Short mmCIF file of C-alpha atoms and ligand atoms in Angstrom, two decimals:
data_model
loop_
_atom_site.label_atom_id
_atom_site.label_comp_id
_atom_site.label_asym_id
_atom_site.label_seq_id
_atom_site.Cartn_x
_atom_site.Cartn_y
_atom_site.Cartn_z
CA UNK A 7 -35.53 64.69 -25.00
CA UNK A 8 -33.75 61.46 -26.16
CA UNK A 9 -33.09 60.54 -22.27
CA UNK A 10 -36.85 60.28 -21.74
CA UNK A 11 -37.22 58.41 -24.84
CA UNK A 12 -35.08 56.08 -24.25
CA UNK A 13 -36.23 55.70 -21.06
CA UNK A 14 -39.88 55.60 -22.44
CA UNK A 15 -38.51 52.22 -24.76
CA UNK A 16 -37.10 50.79 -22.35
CA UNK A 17 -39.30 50.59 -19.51
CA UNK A 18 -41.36 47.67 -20.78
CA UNK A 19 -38.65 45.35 -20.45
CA UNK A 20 -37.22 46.76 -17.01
CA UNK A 21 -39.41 44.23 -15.72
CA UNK A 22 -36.54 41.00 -16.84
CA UNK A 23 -33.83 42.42 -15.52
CA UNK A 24 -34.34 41.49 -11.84
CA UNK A 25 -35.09 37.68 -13.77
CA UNK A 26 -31.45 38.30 -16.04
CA UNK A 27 -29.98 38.63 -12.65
CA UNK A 28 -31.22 35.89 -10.36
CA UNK A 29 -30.50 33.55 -13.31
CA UNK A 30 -27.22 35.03 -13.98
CA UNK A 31 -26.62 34.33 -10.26
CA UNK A 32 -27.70 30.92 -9.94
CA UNK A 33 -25.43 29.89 -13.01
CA UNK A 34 -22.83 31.43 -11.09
CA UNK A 35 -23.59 29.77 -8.12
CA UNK A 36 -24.05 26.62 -9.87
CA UNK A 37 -20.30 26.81 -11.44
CA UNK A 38 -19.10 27.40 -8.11
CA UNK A 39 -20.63 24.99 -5.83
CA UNK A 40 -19.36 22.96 -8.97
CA UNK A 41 -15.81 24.17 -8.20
CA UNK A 42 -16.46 23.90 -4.69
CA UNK A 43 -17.57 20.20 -4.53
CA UNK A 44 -14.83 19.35 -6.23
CA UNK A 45 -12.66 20.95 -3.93
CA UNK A 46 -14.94 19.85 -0.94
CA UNK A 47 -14.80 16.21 -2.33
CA UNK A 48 -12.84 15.26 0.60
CA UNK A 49 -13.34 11.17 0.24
CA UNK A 50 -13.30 9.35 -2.83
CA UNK A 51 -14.23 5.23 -3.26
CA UNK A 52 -11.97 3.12 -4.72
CA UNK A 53 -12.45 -0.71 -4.60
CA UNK A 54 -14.79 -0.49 -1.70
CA UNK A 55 -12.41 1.61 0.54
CA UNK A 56 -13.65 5.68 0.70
CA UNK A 57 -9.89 7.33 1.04
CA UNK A 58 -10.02 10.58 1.94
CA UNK A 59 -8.52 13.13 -0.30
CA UNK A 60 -4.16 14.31 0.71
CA UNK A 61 -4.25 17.32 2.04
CA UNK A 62 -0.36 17.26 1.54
CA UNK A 63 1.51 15.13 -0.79
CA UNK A 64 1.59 11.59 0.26
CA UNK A 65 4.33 9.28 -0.95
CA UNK A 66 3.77 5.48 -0.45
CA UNK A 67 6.95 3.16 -1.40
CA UNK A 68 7.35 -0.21 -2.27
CA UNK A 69 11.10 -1.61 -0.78
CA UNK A 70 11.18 -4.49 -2.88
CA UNK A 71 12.29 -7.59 -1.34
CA UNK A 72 12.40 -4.88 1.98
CA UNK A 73 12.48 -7.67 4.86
CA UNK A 74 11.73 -6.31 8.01
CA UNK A 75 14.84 -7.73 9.21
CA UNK A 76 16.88 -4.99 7.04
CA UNK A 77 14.62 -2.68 9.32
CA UNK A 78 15.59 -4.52 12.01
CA UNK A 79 19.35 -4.23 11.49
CA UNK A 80 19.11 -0.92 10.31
CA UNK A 81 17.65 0.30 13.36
CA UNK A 82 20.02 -1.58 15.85
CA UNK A 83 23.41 -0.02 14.21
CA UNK A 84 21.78 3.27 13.60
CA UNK A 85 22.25 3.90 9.81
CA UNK A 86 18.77 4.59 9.46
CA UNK A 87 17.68 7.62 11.32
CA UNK A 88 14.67 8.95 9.53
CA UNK A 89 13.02 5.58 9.01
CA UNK A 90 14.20 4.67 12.83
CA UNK A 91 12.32 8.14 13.86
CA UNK A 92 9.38 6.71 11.81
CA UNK A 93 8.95 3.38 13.70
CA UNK A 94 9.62 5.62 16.68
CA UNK A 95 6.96 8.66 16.43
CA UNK A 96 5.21 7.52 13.69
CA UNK A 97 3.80 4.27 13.35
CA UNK A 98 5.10 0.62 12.61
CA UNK A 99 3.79 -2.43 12.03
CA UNK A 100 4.75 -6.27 10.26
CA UNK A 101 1.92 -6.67 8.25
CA UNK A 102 0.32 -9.83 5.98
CA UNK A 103 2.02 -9.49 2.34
CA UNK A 104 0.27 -11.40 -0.55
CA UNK A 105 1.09 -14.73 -1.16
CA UNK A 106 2.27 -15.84 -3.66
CA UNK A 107 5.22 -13.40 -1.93
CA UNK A 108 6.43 -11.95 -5.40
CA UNK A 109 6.35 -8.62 -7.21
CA UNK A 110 3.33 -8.20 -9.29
CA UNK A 111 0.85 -9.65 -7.15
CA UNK A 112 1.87 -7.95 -4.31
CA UNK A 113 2.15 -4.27 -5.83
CA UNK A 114 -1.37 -4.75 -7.06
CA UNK A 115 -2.49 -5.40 -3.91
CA UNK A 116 -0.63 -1.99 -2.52
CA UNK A 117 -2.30 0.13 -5.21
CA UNK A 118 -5.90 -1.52 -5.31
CA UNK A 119 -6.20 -1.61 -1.75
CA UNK A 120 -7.58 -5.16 -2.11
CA UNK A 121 -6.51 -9.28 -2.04
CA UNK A 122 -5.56 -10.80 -5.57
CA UNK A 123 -8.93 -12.65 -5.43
CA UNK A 124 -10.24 -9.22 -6.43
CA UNK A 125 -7.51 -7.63 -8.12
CA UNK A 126 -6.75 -10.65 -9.81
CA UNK A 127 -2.90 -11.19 -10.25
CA UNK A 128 -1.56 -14.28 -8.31
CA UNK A 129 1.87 -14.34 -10.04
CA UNK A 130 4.32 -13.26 -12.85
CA UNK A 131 3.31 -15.98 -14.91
CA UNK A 132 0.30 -18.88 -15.13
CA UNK A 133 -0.57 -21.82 -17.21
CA UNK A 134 -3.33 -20.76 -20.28
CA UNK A 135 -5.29 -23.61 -20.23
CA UNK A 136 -6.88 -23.83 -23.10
CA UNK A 137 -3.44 -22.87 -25.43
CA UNK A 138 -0.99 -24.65 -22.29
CA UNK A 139 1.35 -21.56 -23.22
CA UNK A 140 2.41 -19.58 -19.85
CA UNK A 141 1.04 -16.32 -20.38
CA UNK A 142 2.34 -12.92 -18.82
CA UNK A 143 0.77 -12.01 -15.86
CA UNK A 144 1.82 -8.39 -15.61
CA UNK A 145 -0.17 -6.95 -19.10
CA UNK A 146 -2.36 -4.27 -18.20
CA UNK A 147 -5.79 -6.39 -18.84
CA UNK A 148 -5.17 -8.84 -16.20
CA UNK A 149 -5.34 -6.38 -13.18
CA UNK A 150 -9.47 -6.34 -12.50
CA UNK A 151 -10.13 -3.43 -10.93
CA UNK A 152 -9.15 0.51 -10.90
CA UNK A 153 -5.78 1.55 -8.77
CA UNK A 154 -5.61 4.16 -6.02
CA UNK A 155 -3.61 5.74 -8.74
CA UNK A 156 -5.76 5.92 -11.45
CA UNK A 157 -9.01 7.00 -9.84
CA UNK A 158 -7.39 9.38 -8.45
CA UNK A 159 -5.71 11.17 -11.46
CA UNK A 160 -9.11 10.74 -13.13
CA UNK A 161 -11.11 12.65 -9.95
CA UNK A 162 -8.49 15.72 -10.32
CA UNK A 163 -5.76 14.56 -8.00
CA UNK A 164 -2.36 14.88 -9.29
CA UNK A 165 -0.35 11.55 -8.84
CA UNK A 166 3.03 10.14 -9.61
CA UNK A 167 3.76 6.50 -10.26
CA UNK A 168 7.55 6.12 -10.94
CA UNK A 169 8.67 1.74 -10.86
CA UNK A 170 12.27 0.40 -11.19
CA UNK A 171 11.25 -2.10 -13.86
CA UNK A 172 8.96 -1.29 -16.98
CA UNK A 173 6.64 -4.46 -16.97
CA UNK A 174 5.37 -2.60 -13.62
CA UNK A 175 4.89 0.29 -14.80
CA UNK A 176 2.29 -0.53 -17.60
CA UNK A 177 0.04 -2.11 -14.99
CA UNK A 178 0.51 0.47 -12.43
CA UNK A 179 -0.59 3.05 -14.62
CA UNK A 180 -3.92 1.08 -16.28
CA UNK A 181 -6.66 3.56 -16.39
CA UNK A 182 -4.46 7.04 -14.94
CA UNK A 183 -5.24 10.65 -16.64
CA UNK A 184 -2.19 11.85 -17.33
CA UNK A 185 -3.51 15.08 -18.16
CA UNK A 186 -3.18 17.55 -15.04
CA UNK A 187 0.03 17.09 -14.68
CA UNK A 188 0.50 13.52 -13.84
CA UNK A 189 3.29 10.89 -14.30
CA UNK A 190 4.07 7.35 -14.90
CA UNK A 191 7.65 6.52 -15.30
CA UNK A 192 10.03 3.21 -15.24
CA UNK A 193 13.61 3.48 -14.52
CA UNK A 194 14.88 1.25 -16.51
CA UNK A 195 13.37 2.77 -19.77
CA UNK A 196 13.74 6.70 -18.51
CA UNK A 197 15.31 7.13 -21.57
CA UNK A 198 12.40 6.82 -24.13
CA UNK A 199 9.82 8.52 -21.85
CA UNK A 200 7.08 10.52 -24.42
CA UNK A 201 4.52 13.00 -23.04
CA UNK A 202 1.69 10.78 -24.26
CA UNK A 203 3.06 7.64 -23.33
CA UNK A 204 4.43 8.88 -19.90
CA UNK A 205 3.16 12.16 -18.78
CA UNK A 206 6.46 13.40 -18.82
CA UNK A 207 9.32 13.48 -21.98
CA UNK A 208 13.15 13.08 -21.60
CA UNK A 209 12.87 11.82 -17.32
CA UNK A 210 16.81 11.53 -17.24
CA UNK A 211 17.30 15.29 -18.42
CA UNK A 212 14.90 15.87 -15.74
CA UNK A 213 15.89 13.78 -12.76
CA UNK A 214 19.84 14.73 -13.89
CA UNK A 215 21.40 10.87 -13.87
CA UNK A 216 22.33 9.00 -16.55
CA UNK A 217 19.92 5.74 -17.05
CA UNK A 218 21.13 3.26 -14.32
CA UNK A 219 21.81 -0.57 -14.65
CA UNK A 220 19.02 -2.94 -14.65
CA UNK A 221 21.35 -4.44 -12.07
CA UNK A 222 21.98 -2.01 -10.05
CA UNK A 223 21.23 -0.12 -6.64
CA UNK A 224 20.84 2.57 -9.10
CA UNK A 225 17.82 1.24 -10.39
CA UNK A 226 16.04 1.93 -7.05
CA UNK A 227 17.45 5.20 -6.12
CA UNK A 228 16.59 6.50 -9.77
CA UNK A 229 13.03 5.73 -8.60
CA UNK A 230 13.65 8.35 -5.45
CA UNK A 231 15.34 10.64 -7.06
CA UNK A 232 12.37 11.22 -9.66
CA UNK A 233 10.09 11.05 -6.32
CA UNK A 234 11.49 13.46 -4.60
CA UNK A 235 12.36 15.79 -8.33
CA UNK A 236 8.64 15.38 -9.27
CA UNK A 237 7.62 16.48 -5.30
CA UNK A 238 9.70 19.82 -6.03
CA UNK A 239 8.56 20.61 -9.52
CA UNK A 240 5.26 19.24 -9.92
CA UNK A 241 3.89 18.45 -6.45
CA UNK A 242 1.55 15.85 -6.78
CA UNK A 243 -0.92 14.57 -4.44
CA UNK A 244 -0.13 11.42 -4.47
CA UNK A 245 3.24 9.16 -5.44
CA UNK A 246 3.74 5.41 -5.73
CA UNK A 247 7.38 5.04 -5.72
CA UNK A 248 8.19 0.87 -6.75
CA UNK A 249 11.81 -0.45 -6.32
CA UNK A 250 13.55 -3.20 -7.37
CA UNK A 251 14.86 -6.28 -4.91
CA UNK A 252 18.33 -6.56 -6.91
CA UNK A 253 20.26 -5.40 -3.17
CA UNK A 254 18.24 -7.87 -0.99
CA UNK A 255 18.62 -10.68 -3.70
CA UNK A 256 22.43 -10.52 -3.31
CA UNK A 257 23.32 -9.30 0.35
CA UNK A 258 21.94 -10.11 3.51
CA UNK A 259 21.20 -7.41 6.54
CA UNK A 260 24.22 -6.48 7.87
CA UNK A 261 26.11 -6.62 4.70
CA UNK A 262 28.21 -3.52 3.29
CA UNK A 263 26.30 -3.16 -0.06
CA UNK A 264 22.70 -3.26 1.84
CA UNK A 265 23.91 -1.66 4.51
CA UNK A 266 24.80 1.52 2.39
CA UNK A 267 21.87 1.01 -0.12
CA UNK A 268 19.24 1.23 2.89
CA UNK A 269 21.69 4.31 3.90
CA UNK A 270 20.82 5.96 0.48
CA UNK A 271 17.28 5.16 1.02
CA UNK A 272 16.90 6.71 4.59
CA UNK A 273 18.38 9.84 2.93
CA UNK A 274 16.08 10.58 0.40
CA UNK A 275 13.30 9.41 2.72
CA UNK A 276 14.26 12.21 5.03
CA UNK A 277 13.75 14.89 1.80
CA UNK A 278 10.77 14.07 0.70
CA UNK A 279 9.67 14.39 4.23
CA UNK A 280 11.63 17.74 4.03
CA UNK A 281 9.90 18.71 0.94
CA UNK A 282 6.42 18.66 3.04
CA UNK A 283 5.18 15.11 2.18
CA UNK A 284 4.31 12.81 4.60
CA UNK A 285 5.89 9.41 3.53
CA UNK A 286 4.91 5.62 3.79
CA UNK A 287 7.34 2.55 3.21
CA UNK A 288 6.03 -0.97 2.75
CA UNK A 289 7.48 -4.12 0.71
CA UNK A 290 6.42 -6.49 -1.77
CA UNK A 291 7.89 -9.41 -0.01
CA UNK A 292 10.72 -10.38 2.33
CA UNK A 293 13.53 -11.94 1.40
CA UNK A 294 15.59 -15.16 2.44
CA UNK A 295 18.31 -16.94 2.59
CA UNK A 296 17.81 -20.97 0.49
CA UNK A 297 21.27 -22.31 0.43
CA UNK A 298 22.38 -25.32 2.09
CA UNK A 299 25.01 -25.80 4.43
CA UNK A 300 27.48 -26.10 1.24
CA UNK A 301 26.65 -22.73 -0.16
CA UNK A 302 24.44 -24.21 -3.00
CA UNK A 303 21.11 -23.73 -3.74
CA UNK A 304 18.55 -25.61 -1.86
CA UNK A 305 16.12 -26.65 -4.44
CA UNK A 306 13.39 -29.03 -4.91
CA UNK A 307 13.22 -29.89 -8.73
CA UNK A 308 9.47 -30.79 -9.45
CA UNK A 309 9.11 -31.04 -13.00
CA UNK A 310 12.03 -33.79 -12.38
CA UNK A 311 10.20 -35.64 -10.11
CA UNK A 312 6.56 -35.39 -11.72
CA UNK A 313 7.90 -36.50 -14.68
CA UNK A 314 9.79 -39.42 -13.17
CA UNK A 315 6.26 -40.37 -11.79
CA UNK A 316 4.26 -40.19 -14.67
CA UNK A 317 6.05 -39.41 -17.43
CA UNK A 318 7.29 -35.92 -19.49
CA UNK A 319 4.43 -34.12 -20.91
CA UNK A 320 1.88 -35.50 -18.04
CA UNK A 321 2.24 -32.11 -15.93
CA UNK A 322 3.70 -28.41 -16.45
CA UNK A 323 5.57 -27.19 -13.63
CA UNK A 324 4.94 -22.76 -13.44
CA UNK A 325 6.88 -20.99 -11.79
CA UNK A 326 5.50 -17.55 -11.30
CA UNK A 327 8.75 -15.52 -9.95
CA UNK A 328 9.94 -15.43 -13.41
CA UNK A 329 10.35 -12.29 -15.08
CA UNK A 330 13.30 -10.87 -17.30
CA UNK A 331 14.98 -10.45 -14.68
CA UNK A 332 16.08 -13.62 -14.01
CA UNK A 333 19.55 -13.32 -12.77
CA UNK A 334 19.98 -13.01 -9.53
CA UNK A 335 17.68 -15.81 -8.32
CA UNK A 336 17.49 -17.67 -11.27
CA UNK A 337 13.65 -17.79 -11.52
CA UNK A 338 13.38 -19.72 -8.56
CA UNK A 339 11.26 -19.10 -6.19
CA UNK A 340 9.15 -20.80 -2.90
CA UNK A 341 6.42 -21.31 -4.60
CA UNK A 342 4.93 -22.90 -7.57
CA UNK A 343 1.95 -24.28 -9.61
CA UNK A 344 1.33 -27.45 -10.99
CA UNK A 345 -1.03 -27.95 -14.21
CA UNK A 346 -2.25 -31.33 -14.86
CA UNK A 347 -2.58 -32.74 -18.47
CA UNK A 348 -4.16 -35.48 -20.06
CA UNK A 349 -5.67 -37.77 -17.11
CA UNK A 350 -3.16 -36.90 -14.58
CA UNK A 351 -5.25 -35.85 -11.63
CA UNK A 352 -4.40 -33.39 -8.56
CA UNK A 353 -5.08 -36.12 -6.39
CA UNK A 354 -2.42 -38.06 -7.74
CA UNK A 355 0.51 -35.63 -7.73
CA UNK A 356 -0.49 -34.29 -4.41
CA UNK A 357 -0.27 -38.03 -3.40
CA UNK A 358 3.51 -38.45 -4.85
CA UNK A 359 4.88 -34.94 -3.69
CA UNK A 360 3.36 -34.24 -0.24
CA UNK A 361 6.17 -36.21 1.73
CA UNK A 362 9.66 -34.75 -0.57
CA UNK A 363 11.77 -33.04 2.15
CA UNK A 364 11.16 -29.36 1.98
CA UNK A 365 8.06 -29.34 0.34
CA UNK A 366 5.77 -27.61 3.78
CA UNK A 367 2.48 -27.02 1.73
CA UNK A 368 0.99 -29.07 -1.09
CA UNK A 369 -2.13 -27.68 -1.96
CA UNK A 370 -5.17 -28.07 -3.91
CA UNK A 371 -6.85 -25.68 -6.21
CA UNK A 372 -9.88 -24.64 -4.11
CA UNK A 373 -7.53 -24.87 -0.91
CA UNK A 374 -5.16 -22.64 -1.91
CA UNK A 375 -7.29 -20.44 -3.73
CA UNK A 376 -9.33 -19.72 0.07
CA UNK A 377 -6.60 -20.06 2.21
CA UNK A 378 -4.58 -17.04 0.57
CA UNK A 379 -7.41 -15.51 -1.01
CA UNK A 380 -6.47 -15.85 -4.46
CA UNK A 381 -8.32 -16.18 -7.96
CA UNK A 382 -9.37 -19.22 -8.57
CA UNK A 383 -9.42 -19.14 -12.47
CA UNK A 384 -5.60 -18.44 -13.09
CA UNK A 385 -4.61 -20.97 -10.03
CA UNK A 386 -2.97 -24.40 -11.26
CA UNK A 387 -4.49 -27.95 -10.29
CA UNK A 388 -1.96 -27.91 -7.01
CA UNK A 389 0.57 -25.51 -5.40
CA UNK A 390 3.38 -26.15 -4.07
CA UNK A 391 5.30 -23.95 -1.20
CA UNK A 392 8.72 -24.50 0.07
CA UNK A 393 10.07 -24.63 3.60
CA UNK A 394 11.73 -21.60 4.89
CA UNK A 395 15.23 -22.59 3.26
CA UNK A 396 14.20 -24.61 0.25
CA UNK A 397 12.78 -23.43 -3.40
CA UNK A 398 11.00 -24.91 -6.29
CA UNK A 399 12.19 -25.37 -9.74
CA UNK A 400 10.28 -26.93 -12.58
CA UNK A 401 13.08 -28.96 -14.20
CA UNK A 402 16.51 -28.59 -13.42
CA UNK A 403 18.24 -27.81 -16.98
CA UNK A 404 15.90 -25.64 -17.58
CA UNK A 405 17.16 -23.00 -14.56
CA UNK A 406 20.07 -21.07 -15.69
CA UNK A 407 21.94 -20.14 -11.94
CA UNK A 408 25.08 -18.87 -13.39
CA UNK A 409 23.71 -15.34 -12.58
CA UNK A 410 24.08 -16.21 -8.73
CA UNK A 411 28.15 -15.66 -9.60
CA UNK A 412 28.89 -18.02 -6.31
CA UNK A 413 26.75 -15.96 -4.32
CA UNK A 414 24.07 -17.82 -2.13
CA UNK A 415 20.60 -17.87 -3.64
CA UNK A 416 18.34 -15.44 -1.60
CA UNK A 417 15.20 -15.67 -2.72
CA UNK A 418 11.80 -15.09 -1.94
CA UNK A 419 7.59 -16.38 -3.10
CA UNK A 420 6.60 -18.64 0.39
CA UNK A 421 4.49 -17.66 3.39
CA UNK A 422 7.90 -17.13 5.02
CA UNK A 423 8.58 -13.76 2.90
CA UNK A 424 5.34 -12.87 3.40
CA UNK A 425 5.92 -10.57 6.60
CA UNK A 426 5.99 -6.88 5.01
CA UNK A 427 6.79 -3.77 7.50
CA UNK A 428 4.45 -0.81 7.50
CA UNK A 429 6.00 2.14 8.31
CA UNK A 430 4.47 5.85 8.19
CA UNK A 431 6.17 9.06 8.79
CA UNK A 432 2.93 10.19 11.44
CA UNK A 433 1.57 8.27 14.09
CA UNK A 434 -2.26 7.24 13.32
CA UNK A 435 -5.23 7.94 14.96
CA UNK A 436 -6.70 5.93 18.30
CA UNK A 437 -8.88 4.32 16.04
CA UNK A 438 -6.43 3.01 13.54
CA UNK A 439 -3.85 2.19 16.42
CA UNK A 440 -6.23 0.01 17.69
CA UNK A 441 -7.09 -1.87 14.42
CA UNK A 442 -3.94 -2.24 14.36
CA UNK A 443 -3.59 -3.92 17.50
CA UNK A 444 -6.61 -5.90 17.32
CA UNK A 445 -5.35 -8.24 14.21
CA UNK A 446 -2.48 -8.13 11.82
CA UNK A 447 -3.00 -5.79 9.15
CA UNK A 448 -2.38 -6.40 5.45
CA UNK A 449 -0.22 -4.44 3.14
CA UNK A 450 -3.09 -3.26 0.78
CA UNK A 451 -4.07 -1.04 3.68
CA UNK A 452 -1.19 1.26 3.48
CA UNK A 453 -2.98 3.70 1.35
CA UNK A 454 -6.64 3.31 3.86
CA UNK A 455 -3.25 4.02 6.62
CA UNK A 456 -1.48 6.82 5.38
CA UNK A 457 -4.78 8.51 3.84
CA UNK A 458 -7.14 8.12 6.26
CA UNK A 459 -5.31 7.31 9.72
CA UNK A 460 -2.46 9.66 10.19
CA UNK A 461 -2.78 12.61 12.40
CA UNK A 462 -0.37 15.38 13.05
ZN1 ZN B 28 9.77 -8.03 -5.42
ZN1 ZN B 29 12.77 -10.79 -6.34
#
């Protein structure tokens, strides 16, 4: 009949089948311990640090120009309760910030997890020296190595990097996949977000507020609000949330306008916690006060006094705080670079400057690069750091300080805005309590802290 004919065809090749399956298993296997490792792929190596992989969403933030002492006060008069419960159960620490104490350098440090002798940016600005034209520290090609960020949107993690200001942003998000769902966002241009460009299109439909003032509280909370907006819709593994300083610049702890703005904070804090994340604050930089006893700025002007000594066009006078946003401190900051020309040598302005009242550090090239662990390519011929109360300017027409509006410069860029708080929403393990305890940390370990140290 046709059964046994069939059967009678067939037989000779009966034999492969039991082959057909084992291979057909073995791919199968193969795509799922494929699927599996990648799940299983607990730890991943960035910059020399093996993080291991969020179970839950983890949200680190930058409090720009977030002194410890607004922690401080905070704490004492009770208007921050979830960060106060953070310091309290969790786990809090003043850690090392990068010096120069400024923006750039010091978010780069955050997201690398390394010093700016690795990553590479020492400031907002330096001195090319082959064109003498100060060249923009904050383009994408500068930074030197991958970000937390980035390698981890490119190993399948989904991550978030939202920054108040856009000249941030670019940088934070060198190298990220913004496939999978990820996003990189600036407040301050929310409103010409693109799906290519950004990972996400139209961010103020999205987050619901209008686009807030580049001097503004607003700026910051924006930032949160998309946090804690993305944590709801998108969940992602990771997010870097970046602020801006424009509060701290202007008001001192204890002040009504910081005092509520660190009051907004705390509450959205408390809802991304709500929203199952476990949450970690740190700061650029601290933030002080550089008026004298008048009310005026207290300010050293170098390029005046260089120039005095050996005449204009001898020296250029950097100073790396400036950004567009020079307002409210009037690009001055506590620190600064000199560049010598011509046959101008270090030795020689070192030699002039070292004794001018409120001047603490005047340092050469190789002895600043080591003692602050900076790049010693972009670093000028000497830098300069202020006392606690006084700042640098290169010449003194060339600061525009109407911005201040009568308020007293607060300002920031010395070793004395260089204490940072880390703060995490869960306490750490033995291990990390004690490494704590055995030295001062340093800010680019937040993400080795809140990845690999908390516990339940
Ligand atoms: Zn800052
Ligand atoms: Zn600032």
């Amino acid at each position: 009949d046709t059964a046994s004919c069939r059967w009678r065809i067939m037989a000779p090749f009966l034999w492969e089948l039991p082959i057909l399956m084992v291979v057909q298993l073995l791919l199968s296997s193969r795509k799922e311990t494929e699927e599996r490792t990648y799940m299983a792929d607990a730890t991943l190596m960035v910059n020399g640090t093996q993080y291991r992989r969020p179970e839950q969403p983890t949200v680190v933030v930058c409090i720009d120009g977030g002194d410890p002492a607004y922690l401080e006060h905070g704490v004492s008069t009770g208007i921050i309760p979830n960060i106060a419960r953070y310091m309290k159960e969790g786990f809090y620490t003043v850690a090392h910030g990068t010096l120069p104490s400024f923006t750039c350098p010091n978010n780069m440090s955050i997201v690398t997890g390394c010093p700016a002798s690795v990553h590479g940016v020492s400031g907002n600005y330096y001195l090319d020296r082959k064109t003498n034209q100060p060249v923009v520290m904050t383009g994408p090609e500068l930074l030197r190595v991958p970000s937390l960020m980035s390698e981890f949107s490119r190993h399948g993690a989904r991550v978030a990097s939202v920054t108040a200001k856009d000249k941030l942003r670019k940088q934070l998000q060198k190298g990220m996949d913004l496939g999978n769902g990820s996003v990189s966002i600036s407040s301050q241009f929310a409103d010409r977000c693109t799906l290519a460009e950004n990972g996400l299109a139209d961010a103020l439909g999205y987050v619901g507020r209008p686009l807030p003032d580049m001097y503004s509280a607003d700026l910051s909370l924006f930032v949160l609000d998309a946090g804690i907006k993305l944590l709801e819709e998108r969940r992602p593994d990771i997010l870097y949330l970046s602020l801006t300083d424009f509060i701290q610049h202007a008001f001192a702890p204890g002040h009504p306008e910081a005092d509520q703005f660190y009051r907004d904070m705390d509450t959205r804090f408390g809802r991304l916690e709500e929203l199952g994340a476990i949450v970690a604050l740190t700061a650029d930089h601290g933030m002080n006060d550089k008026a004298n006893d008048d009310g005026s700025p207290c300010v050293v002007w170098l390029q005046d006094i260089l120039d005095a000594a050996f005449g204009k066009g001898t020296s250029t006078v950097i100073c790396p705080i400036t950004d567009a946003f020079v307002g409210h401190h009037g690009a001055l900051g506590g620190f600064v670079r000199v560049y010598c020309h011509a046959d101008l040598t270090a030795e020689q302005v070192i030699e002039t400057i070292r004794d001018v009242p409120g001047l603490e550090q005047v340092l050469s090239r190789e002895e600043v690069a080591d003692t602050y662990d900076l790049p010693f390519d972009v670093e000028g011929d000497v830098a300069v750091l202020g006392d606690a109360r006084t700042v640098i300017g290169a010449s003194e027409q060339d600061h525009d300080l109407s911005g201040l509006k009568g308020h007293r410069l607060r300002t920031h860029g010395s070793v004395y805005e260089a204490d940072v708080p880390i703060v995490l929403s869960r306490p750490v393990s033995d291990l990390y309590t004690r490494r704590a305890e055995a030295g001062r940390l340093h800010s680019y370990q937040v993400f080795d802290y809140v990845l690999n140290g908390t516990v339940n």
